[in-house]
Short mmCIF file of C-alpha atoms in Angstrom, two decimals:
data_model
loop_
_atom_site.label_atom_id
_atom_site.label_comp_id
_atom_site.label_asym_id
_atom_site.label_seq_id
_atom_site.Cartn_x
_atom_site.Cartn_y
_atom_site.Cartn_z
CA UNK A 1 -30.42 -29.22 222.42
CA UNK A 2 -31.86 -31.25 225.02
CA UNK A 3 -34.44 -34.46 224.13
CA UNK A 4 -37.82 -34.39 224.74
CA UNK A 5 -37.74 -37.22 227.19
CA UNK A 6 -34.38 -36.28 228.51
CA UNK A 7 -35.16 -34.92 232.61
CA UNK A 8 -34.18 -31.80 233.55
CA UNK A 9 -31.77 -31.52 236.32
CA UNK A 10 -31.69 -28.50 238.91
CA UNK A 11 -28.68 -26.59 240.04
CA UNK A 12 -28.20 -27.06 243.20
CA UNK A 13 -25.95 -24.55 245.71
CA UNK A 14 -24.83 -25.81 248.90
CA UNK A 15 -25.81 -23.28 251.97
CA UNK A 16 -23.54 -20.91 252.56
CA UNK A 17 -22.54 -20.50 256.00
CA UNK A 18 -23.39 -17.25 258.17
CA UNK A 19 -20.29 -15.08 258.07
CA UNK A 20 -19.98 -15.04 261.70
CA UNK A 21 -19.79 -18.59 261.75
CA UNK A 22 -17.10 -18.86 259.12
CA UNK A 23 -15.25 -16.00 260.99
CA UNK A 24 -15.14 -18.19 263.88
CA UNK A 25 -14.41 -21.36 262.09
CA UNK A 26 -11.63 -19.59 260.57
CA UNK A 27 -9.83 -17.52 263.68
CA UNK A 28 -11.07 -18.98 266.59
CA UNK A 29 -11.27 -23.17 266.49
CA UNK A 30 -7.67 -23.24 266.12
CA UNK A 31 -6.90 -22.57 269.70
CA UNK A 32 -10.21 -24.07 271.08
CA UNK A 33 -13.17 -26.46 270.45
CA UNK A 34 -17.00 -25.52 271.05
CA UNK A 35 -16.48 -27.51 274.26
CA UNK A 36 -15.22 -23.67 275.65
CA UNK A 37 -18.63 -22.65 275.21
CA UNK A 38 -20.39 -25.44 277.16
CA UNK A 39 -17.97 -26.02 279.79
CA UNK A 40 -19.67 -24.57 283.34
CA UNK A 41 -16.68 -22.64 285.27
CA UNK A 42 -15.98 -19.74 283.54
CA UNK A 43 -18.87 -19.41 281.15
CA UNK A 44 -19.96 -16.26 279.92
CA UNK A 45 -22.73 -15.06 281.82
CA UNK A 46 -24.44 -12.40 279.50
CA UNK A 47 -24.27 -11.40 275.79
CA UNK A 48 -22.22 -8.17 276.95
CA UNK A 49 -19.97 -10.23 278.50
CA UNK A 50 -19.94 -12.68 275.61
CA UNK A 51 -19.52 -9.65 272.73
CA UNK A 52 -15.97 -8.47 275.27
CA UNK A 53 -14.66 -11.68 274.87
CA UNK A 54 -14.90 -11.68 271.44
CA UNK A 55 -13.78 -8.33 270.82
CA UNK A 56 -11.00 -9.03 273.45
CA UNK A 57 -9.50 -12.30 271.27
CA UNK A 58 -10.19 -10.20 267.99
CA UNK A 59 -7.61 -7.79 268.86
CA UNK A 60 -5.83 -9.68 270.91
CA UNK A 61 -4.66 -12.31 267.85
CA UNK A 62 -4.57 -8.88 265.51
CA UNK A 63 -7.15 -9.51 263.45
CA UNK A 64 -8.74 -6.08 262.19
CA UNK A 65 -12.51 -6.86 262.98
CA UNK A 66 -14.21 -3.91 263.06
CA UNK A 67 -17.74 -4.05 265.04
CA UNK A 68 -19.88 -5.56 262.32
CA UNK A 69 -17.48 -8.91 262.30
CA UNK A 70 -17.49 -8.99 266.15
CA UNK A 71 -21.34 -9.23 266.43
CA UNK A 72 -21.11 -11.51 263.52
CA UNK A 73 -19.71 -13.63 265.66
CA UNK A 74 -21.30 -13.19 268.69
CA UNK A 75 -24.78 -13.24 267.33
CA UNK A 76 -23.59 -16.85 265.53
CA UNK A 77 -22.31 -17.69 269.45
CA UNK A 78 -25.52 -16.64 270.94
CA UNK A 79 -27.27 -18.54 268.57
CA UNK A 80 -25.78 -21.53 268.55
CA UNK A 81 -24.66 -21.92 272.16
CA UNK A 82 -25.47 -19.63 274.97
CA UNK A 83 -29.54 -18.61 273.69
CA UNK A 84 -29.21 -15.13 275.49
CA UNK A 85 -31.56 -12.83 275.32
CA UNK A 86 -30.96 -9.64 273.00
CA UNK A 87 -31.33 -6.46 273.84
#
């Protein structure tokens, strides 16, 4: 039983990544840096070209990602690099 005068101390959880983010972190910086992303010849040029790419790489290392993990990804892309618009 705690003292009187003893403070009380919080709990306090870390923030927990978005999933597309740790998707990416986890499949995707092993072959490549976010320098890819910034890098002006052969950007990606729109978010439909940006969500191809991703769904191209997803199958293309085998790794099961249904749509919902693909625009995971490419919404924590967008968001964090290339700002396009959505639509």
């Amino acid at each position: 039983m705690p003292l009187m005068n003893e403070p009380q101390q919080k709990m306090v959880t870390p923030p927990v990544p978005p999933r597309g983010q740790m998707l990416y972190e986890n499949h995707c910086m092993s072959c490549h840096e976010s320098v890819v992303h910034i890098r002006s010849k052969h950007r990606t040029q729109s978010l439909t070209e940006l969500r191809g790419r991703v769904s191209h790489w997803a199958n293309y290392l085998h790794l099961r990602w249904g749509k919902e993990e693909v625009e995971e990804v490419v919404t924590y892309l967008n968001n964090h690099y290339y700002k396009f618009e959505s639509r």
